[in-house]
CSV table of C-alpha atoms and ligand atoms in Angstrom, one decimal:
chain,number,residue,atom,x,y,z
A,10,MET,CA,51.7,-5.6,278.9
A,11,LEU,CA,48.8,-5.5,281.3
A,12,THR,CA,49.3,-3.4,284.4
A,13,LEU,CA,48.7,-5.2,287.6
A,14,ALA,CA,45.6,-3.1,288.3
A,15,ARG,CA,44.2,-3.8,284.9
A,16,ALA,CA,44.9,-7.5,285.1
A,17,THR,CA,43.1,-7.7,288.5
A,18,GLU,CA,40.2,-5.9,287.0
A,19,VAL,CA,40.0,-8.2,284.0
A,20,ALA,CA,40.3,-11.3,286.2
A,21,GLN,CA,37.6,-10.0,288.5
A,22,VAL,CA,35.2,-9.5,285.6
A,23,LEU,CA,35.8,-13.0,284.2
A,24,THR,CA,35.4,-14.8,287.6
A,25,GLU,CA,32.2,-12.8,288.3
A,26,ALA,CA,30.8,-14.4,285.1
A,27,LEU,CA,31.6,-18.0,286.2
A,28,PRO,CA,28.6,-18.6,288.5
A,29,TYR,CA,26.2,-17.3,285.9
A,30,ILE,CA,27.7,-19.5,283.2
A,31,GLN,CA,27.3,-22.5,285.5
A,32,ARG,CA,23.8,-21.6,286.5
A,33,PHE,CA,22.5,-20.9,283.0
A,34,SER,CA,24.3,-23.7,281.1
A,35,GLY,CA,21.8,-25.6,279.0
A,36,ARG,CA,19.0,-23.2,279.9
A,37,THR,CA,16.9,-21.3,277.4
A,38,ILE,CA,17.1,-17.5,277.3
A,39,VAL,CA,14.6,-15.6,275.2
A,40,VAL,CA,15.7,-12.2,274.0
A,41,LYS,CA,13.3,-9.8,272.2
A,42,TYR,CA,15.2,-7.3,270.1
A,43,GLY,CA,13.0,-4.2,269.5
A,44,GLY,CA,12.8,-2.5,266.2
A,45,ASN,CA,13.6,0.8,267.9
A,46,ALA,CA,16.9,-0.5,269.4
A,47,MET,CA,17.9,-1.9,266.0
A,48,THR,CA,19.0,1.3,264.3
A,49,ASP,CA,22.7,1.7,265.1
A,50,GLU,CA,25.3,-0.5,263.3
A,51,ALA,CA,27.7,-0.7,266.2
A,52,LEU,CA,24.9,-1.6,268.6
A,53,LYS,CA,23.7,-4.4,266.3
A,54,ALA,CA,27.1,-5.9,266.1
A,55,SER,CA,27.6,-5.8,269.9
A,56,PHE,CA,24.2,-7.4,270.4
A,57,ALA,CA,25.2,-10.2,268.0
A,58,ARG,CA,28.4,-10.8,269.9
A,59,ASP,CA,26.6,-11.1,273.2
A,60,ILE,CA,24.1,-13.7,271.8
A,61,VAL,CA,26.9,-15.7,270.3
A,62,LEU,CA,28.9,-15.6,273.5
A,63,MET,CA,25.9,-16.9,275.5
A,64,GLN,CA,25.5,-19.7,273.0
A,65,THR,CA,29.2,-20.5,273.0
A,66,VAL,CA,29.3,-20.9,276.8
A,67,GLY,CA,26.4,-23.4,276.7
A,68,MET,CA,23.2,-21.3,277.0
A,69,ARG,CA,20.4,-21.6,274.6
A,70,PRO,CA,19.5,-18.2,273.3
A,71,ILE,CA,16.4,-17.6,271.1
A,72,VAL,CA,16.0,-14.2,269.5
A,73,VAL,CA,12.6,-12.7,268.7
A,74,HIS,CA,12.6,-9.4,266.8
A,75,GLY,CA,10.2,-6.5,266.1
A,76,GLY,CA,10.5,-4.1,263.3
A,77,GLY,CA,7.9,-1.3,263.6
A,78,PRO,CA,10.1,1.4,262.2
A,79,GLN,CA,11.3,-0.7,259.3
A,80,ILE,CA,7.7,-1.6,258.3
A,81,GLY,CA,6.7,2.1,258.5
A,82,GLU,CA,9.6,3.1,256.3
A,83,LEU,CA,8.7,0.7,253.5
A,84,LEU,CA,5.0,1.5,253.7
A,85,GLU,CA,5.9,5.1,253.3
A,86,ARG,CA,8.0,4.4,250.2
A,87,LEU,CA,5.1,2.5,248.8
A,88,ASN,CA,2.7,5.3,249.6
A,89,ILE,CA,0.6,3.1,251.9
A,90,GLU,CA,-0.9,4.9,254.8
A,91,SER,CA,0.1,3.7,258.4
A,92,LYS,CA,-2.9,3.7,260.8
A,93,PHE,CA,-2.8,2.8,264.5
A,94,ILE,CA,-5.6,2.0,266.9
A,95,ASP,CA,-4.5,1.7,270.6
A,96,GLY,CA,-0.9,1.4,269.6
A,97,MET,CA,-1.6,-1.4,267.1
A,98,ARG,CA,-1.1,-1.2,263.4
A,99,VAL,CA,-4.3,-1.6,261.4
A,100,THR,CA,-3.2,-4.4,259.0
A,101,THR,CA,-5.1,-4.8,255.8
A,102,GLU,CA,-4.2,-7.5,253.3
A,103,GLU,CA,-1.9,-5.1,251.4
A,104,THR,CA,-0.2,-4.0,254.7
A,105,MET,CA,0.2,-7.7,255.8
A,106,ASP,CA,2.2,-8.4,252.6
A,107,VAL,CA,4.6,-5.6,253.5
A,108,VAL,CA,4.8,-6.7,257.1
A,109,GLU,CA,5.7,-10.2,256.0
A,110,MET,CA,8.3,-9.0,253.5
A,111,VAL,CA,10.0,-6.7,256.1
A,112,LEU,CA,9.8,-8.9,259.2
A,113,GLY,CA,10.2,-12.4,257.6
A,114,GLY,CA,12.7,-11.1,255.0
A,115,LEU,CA,14.8,-8.0,255.5
A,116,VAL,CA,14.9,-7.7,259.3
A,117,ASN,CA,15.0,-11.4,260.0
A,118,LYS,CA,17.8,-12.1,257.6
A,119,GLU,CA,19.8,-9.1,258.7
A,120,ILE,CA,19.8,-10.4,262.3
A,121,VAL,CA,20.6,-14.0,261.1
A,122,SER,CA,23.5,-12.6,259.1
A,123,LEU,CA,24.8,-10.5,262.1
A,124,LEU,CA,24.9,-13.6,264.3
A,125,ASN,CA,26.6,-15.6,261.7
A,126,GLN,CA,29.1,-12.9,261.1
A,127,ALA,CA,29.9,-12.9,264.9
A,128,GLY,CA,30.7,-16.6,264.6
A,129,GLY,CA,27.4,-18.2,265.5
A,130,ARG,CA,25.1,-20.4,263.5
A,131,ALA,CA,21.7,-18.7,263.3
A,132,MET,CA,18.6,-19.7,261.4
A,133,GLY,CA,15.6,-17.5,260.8
A,134,LEU,CA,12.0,-18.5,260.8
A,135,THR,CA,8.5,-17.1,261.0
A,136,GLY,CA,5.6,-18.8,262.8
A,137,LYS,CA,4.6,-20.2,259.4
A,138,ASP,CA,7.6,-22.4,259.2
A,139,GLY,CA,6.4,-25.8,260.4
A,140,GLN,CA,3.3,-23.8,261.5
A,141,PHE,CA,5.0,-23.4,264.8
A,142,ILE,CA,3.1,-20.3,265.8
A,143,ARG,CA,-0.7,-20.7,265.4
A,144,ALA,CA,-2.6,-17.5,265.6
A,145,SER,CA,-6.1,-16.1,265.5
A,146,GLN,CA,-7.3,-12.6,264.9
A,147,LEU,CA,-7.0,-10.2,267.8
A,148,LYS,CA,-10.2,-8.4,268.5
A,149,ILE,CA,-9.9,-5.2,270.4
A,150,GLU,CA,-12.8,-3.9,272.5
A,151,ARG,CA,-13.5,-0.3,273.1
A,152,LYS,CA,-16.0,0.9,275.7
A,153,THR,CA,-18.0,4.1,274.8
A,154,PRO,CA,-20.4,5.8,277.1
A,155,GLU,CA,-23.1,5.7,274.4
A,156,LEU,CA,-23.0,2.0,274.0
A,157,GLU,CA,-23.8,-0.6,276.6
A,158,ALA,CA,-21.8,-3.4,275.2
A,159,PRO,CA,-18.1,-2.7,274.2
A,160,GLU,CA,-17.6,-2.0,270.6
A,161,ILE,CA,-15.4,-4.7,268.8
A,162,ILE,CA,-12.9,-3.1,266.4
A,163,ASP,CA,-11.6,-5.1,263.5
A,164,ILE,CA,-7.9,-4.2,262.8
A,165,GLY,CA,-7.4,-6.8,260.1
A,166,HIS,CA,-4.4,-9.2,260.2
A,167,VAL,CA,-3.3,-8.4,263.7
A,168,GLY,CA,-3.0,-11.7,265.6
A,169,GLN,CA,-2.7,-13.3,269.0
A,170,VAL,CA,-0.9,-16.5,269.8
A,171,GLU,CA,-3.1,-19.5,270.0
A,172,ALA,CA,-0.5,-22.3,270.3
A,173,ILE,CA,3.2,-22.8,269.9
A,174,ASP,CA,4.8,-26.0,268.7
A,175,THR,CA,8.2,-26.0,270.5
A,176,ARG,CA,9.7,-29.0,268.6
A,177,ILE,CA,11.2,-27.0,265.8
A,178,LEU,CA,12.9,-24.6,268.2
A,179,THR,CA,14.3,-27.3,270.4
A,180,MET,CA,15.6,-29.2,267.4
A,181,LEU,CA,17.6,-26.0,266.5
A,182,THR,CA,18.8,-25.2,270.0
A,183,GLU,CA,19.8,-28.8,270.7
A,184,ASN,CA,22.0,-28.6,267.7
A,185,ASP,CA,23.7,-25.3,268.7
A,186,VAL,CA,21.7,-23.3,266.2
A,187,ILE,CA,20.4,-19.9,267.3
A,188,PRO,CA,16.7,-19.5,266.2
A,189,VAL,CA,15.8,-16.0,265.1
A,190,VAL,CA,12.0,-15.6,265.1
A,191,ALA,CA,9.9,-13.1,263.2
A,192,PRO,CA,6.6,-12.5,265.0
A,193,ILE,CA,4.2,-13.8,262.3
A,194,GLY,CA,1.6,-16.4,263.1
A,195,VAL,CA,-0.4,-18.7,260.9
A,196,GLY,CA,-4.2,-18.9,261.0
A,197,PRO,CA,-6.5,-22.0,260.4
A,198,ASN,CA,-6.7,-21.2,256.7
A,199,GLY,CA,-3.0,-20.6,256.2
A,200,GLU,CA,-3.4,-16.8,256.5
A,201,SER,CA,-0.7,-14.7,258.1
A,202,TYR,CA,-1.0,-12.7,261.3
A,203,ASN,CA,1.1,-9.8,262.5
A,204,ILE,CA,1.7,-10.4,266.2
A,205,ASN,CA,3.3,-8.0,268.7
A,206,ALA,CA,6.9,-9.4,269.1
A,207,ASP,CA,6.8,-8.9,272.9
A,208,LEU,CA,3.8,-11.2,273.1
A,209,VAL,CA,5.5,-13.9,271.0
A,210,ALA,CA,8.7,-13.7,273.1
A,211,GLY,CA,6.7,-14.0,276.3
A,212,LYS,CA,4.8,-17.0,275.1
A,213,LEU,CA,7.9,-18.7,273.8
A,214,ALA,CA,9.6,-18.2,277.2
A,215,GLU,CA,6.5,-19.6,278.9
A,216,VAL,CA,6.1,-22.8,276.8
A,217,LEU,CA,9.9,-23.4,276.7
A,218,LYS,CA,10.1,-22.9,280.5
A,219,ALA,CA,12.9,-20.5,279.8
A,220,GLU,CA,15.3,-19.3,282.5
A,221,LYS,CA,15.0,-15.7,281.4
A,222,LEU,CA,13.0,-13.4,279.2
A,223,MET,CA,14.8,-10.2,278.2
A,224,LEU,CA,12.9,-7.4,276.3
A,225,LEU,CA,15.4,-5.0,274.8
A,226,THR,CA,13.9,-1.6,273.9
A,227,ASN,CA,14.7,2.1,273.4
A,228,THR,CA,14.2,3.3,276.9
A,229,ALA,CA,16.3,2.8,280.1
A,230,GLY,CA,13.6,0.4,281.4
A,231,VAL,CA,10.2,1.1,282.8
A,232,LEU,CA,10.1,4.8,283.8
A,233,ASN,CA,8.1,6.2,286.6
A,234,LYS,CA,6.1,9.5,286.6
A,235,GLU,CA,9.4,11.4,287.3
A,236,GLY,CA,11.1,9.7,284.4
A,237,GLN,CA,13.4,7.6,286.5
A,238,VAL,CA,14.0,3.9,285.9
A,239,VAL,CA,12.2,1.6,288.3
A,240,THR,CA,14.6,-1.3,289.0
A,241,GLY,CA,11.9,-3.8,290.2
A,242,LEU,CA,8.2,-4.1,289.8
A,243,VAL,CA,5.5,-6.5,291.1
A,244,ALA,CA,2.0,-7.0,289.6
A,245,GLU,CA,0.2,-4.4,291.8
A,246,GLU,CA,2.8,-1.8,291.1
A,247,VAL,CA,2.5,-2.4,287.4
A,248,GLN,CA,-1.3,-2.1,287.7
A,249,ALA,CA,-0.9,1.2,289.5
A,250,LEU,CA,1.4,2.6,286.8
A,251,ILE,CA,-1.0,1.5,284.0
A,252,GLY,CA,-3.9,2.9,285.9
A,253,ASP,CA,-2.5,6.4,286.2
A,254,GLY,CA,-1.2,6.4,282.6
A,255,THR,CA,2.5,6.2,283.4
A,256,ILE,CA,2.9,3.0,281.4
A,257,SER,CA,1.3,3.3,278.0
A,258,GLY,CA,1.7,2.4,274.3
A,259,GLY,CA,4.4,-0.1,273.4
A,260,MET,CA,5.4,-0.6,277.1
A,261,LEU,CA,1.9,-2.2,277.8
A,262,PRO,CA,2.5,-5.5,276.0
A,263,LYS,CA,6.0,-5.7,277.6
A,264,VAL,CA,5.0,-5.5,281.2
A,265,GLY,CA,2.0,-7.7,280.4
A,266,CYS,CA,3.9,-10.5,278.9
A,267,ALA,CA,6.7,-10.2,281.5
A,268,LEU,CA,4.2,-10.6,284.3
A,269,SER,CA,2.5,-13.5,282.6
A,270,ALA,CA,5.9,-15.2,282.0
A,271,VAL,CA,7.1,-15.0,285.6
A,272,ASN,CA,3.7,-16.2,286.8
A,273,ALA,CA,4.0,-19.2,284.4
A,274,GLY,CA,7.4,-20.2,285.9
A,275,VAL,CA,10.0,-18.3,283.9
A,276,ASN,CA,12.7,-17.4,286.5
A,277,SER,CA,13.2,-13.8,285.6
A,278,ALA,CA,11.9,-11.2,283.2
A,279,HIS,CA,13.7,-7.9,282.4
A,280,ILE,CA,13.0,-4.8,280.3
A,281,VAL,CA,16.4,-3.7,279.3
A,282,ASP,CA,17.9,-0.7,277.5
A,283,GLY,CA,19.0,-1.9,274.0
A,284,ARG,CA,20.7,1.4,273.4
A,285,VAL,CA,23.5,0.5,275.9
A,286,PRO,CA,26.3,-1.5,274.2
A,287,HIS,CA,26.4,-5.1,275.5
A,288,SER,CA,23.3,-4.7,277.7
A,289,VAL,CA,22.5,-8.4,277.2
A,290,LEU,CA,25.9,-9.4,278.5
A,291,LEU,CA,25.7,-7.1,281.5
A,292,GLU,CA,22.3,-8.5,282.4
A,293,ILE,CA,23.3,-12.1,282.1
A,294,PHE,CA,26.9,-12.2,283.4
A,295,THR,CA,27.2,-9.6,286.2
A,296,ASP,CA,25.7,-9.0,289.6
A,297,GLN,CA,24.3,-5.6,288.6
A,298,GLY,CA,21.4,-6.0,286.3
A,299,VAL,CA,20.4,-3.2,284.0
A,300,GLY,CA,16.9,-1.9,283.4
A,301,THR,CA,13.7,-3.1,285.1
A,302,GLN,CA,13.1,-6.6,286.5
A,303,ILE,CA,9.5,-7.8,286.7
A,304,LEU,CA,9.0,-9.8,289.8
A,305,ARG,CA,6.6,-12.5,290.8
A,306,LYS,CA,6.5,-11.1,294.3
A,307,ARG,CA,8.7,-8.8,296.4
A,308,THR,CA,11.4,-10.6,298.4
A,309,GLY,CA,13.4,-9.3,301.4
B,4,LIG,N1,6.5,4.0,281.7
B,4,LIG,C1,7.2,3.9,280.5
B,4,LIG,N2,8.5,3.7,280.6
B,4,LIG,C2,9.2,3.6,279.4
B,4,LIG,N3,8.7,3.6,278.2
B,4,LIG,C3,7.4,3.8,278.0
B,4,LIG,C4,6.5,4.0,279.2
B,4,LIG,N4,5.3,4.1,278.8
B,4,LIG,C5,5.3,4.1,277.4
B,4,LIG,N5,6.5,3.9,277.0
B,4,LIG,C6,6.9,3.8,275.5
B,4,LIG,O1,7.2,2.5,275.1
B,4,LIG,C7,8.1,2.5,274.1
B,4,LIG,C8,8.7,1.1,273.8
B,4,LIG,O2,7.9,0.3,273.1
B,4,LIG,P1,7.9,0.2,271.5
B,4,LIG,O3,6.8,-0.7,271.1
B,4,LIG,O4,7.8,1.6,270.9
B,4,LIG,O5,9.4,-0.3,271.1
B,4,LIG,P2,9.9,-1.8,270.9
B,4,LIG,O6,8.8,-2.8,271.4
B,4,LIG,O7,11.2,-1.9,271.6
B,4,LIG,O8,10.1,-2.0,269.4
B,4,LIG,P3,9.1,-2.8,268.3
B,4,LIG,O9,7.7,-2.5,268.7
B,4,LIG,O10,9.5,-2.4,267.0
B,4,LIG,O11,9.5,-4.3,268.5
B,4,LIG,C9,9.1,3.5,274.6
B,4,LIG,O12,9.8,4.1,273.5
B,4,LIG,C10,8.2,4.6,275.2
B,4,LIG,O13,7.8,5.6,274.3
B,5,LIG,MG1,6.8,-2.8,270.6
């Protein structure tokens, strides 16, 4: 039997969710699941339940995943060296094969299976399917004091999003299927590109005019110099934190794509701790968000 106190508590939690269910019904919510938050079995199962719950109450979740650690692991087993420039993996043809196998195969199907196991209907795809993510090579520039013009560095099959064809995704979400997207794009000659998953998630949120963009990672959110979570950030504050080196590495594409998404009309963008069980649920269905919200401008 429920005690009265417990019953009141449960009822309170459930009614608190109602306005969010009403507000987000029929709306697209893009969730990026970071490779680093994907290590614990119990966490993976709780993530899958959250996504299926969202879909069951009428929202349209789309999952985009990373897989850095999983790619590194297979490369190591195959004795292929991992090299990074400015936080990006130098991707030779040989490395690209491994990236495609791990992201499009192993990791993608694992998430699909978790969602299906939780009672959802999930389908996995890479940007090559229906050529829905067109990409081009990402050129990185490096300024050196000796050279007048910045040096262009070729890091191989690392791509940037050129265009997204939303029809395939809408076809899935309109039929209550949860799309699970591996961040691989296709070039003009059918070649594969390895794209940072945050950038793919951000672009998808933009072109689909999503309600929310949620980037799950392995930190409590964006941390300040003192190591504390910043609950809200506007563009100028992000710039200052990048300028003094507080935001670096894998956090750079996250804040970048989150800002770009809110400026393009996505209602809210959040960097959330994927190590906390049910962090997606807490972010969507309660008054207290978790992690860092990236804001268009400061209100109130
Ligand atoms: N100011 C900051 N606050 C929080 N994390 C930061 C900050 N600056 C840099 N980081 C780094 O960013 C990392 C998160 O990005 P990372 O690319 O490693 O993970 P991910 O994107 O979740 O996973 P994947 O790249 O596999 O999809 C953190 O683990 C942390 O080391
Ligand atoms: Mg990353």
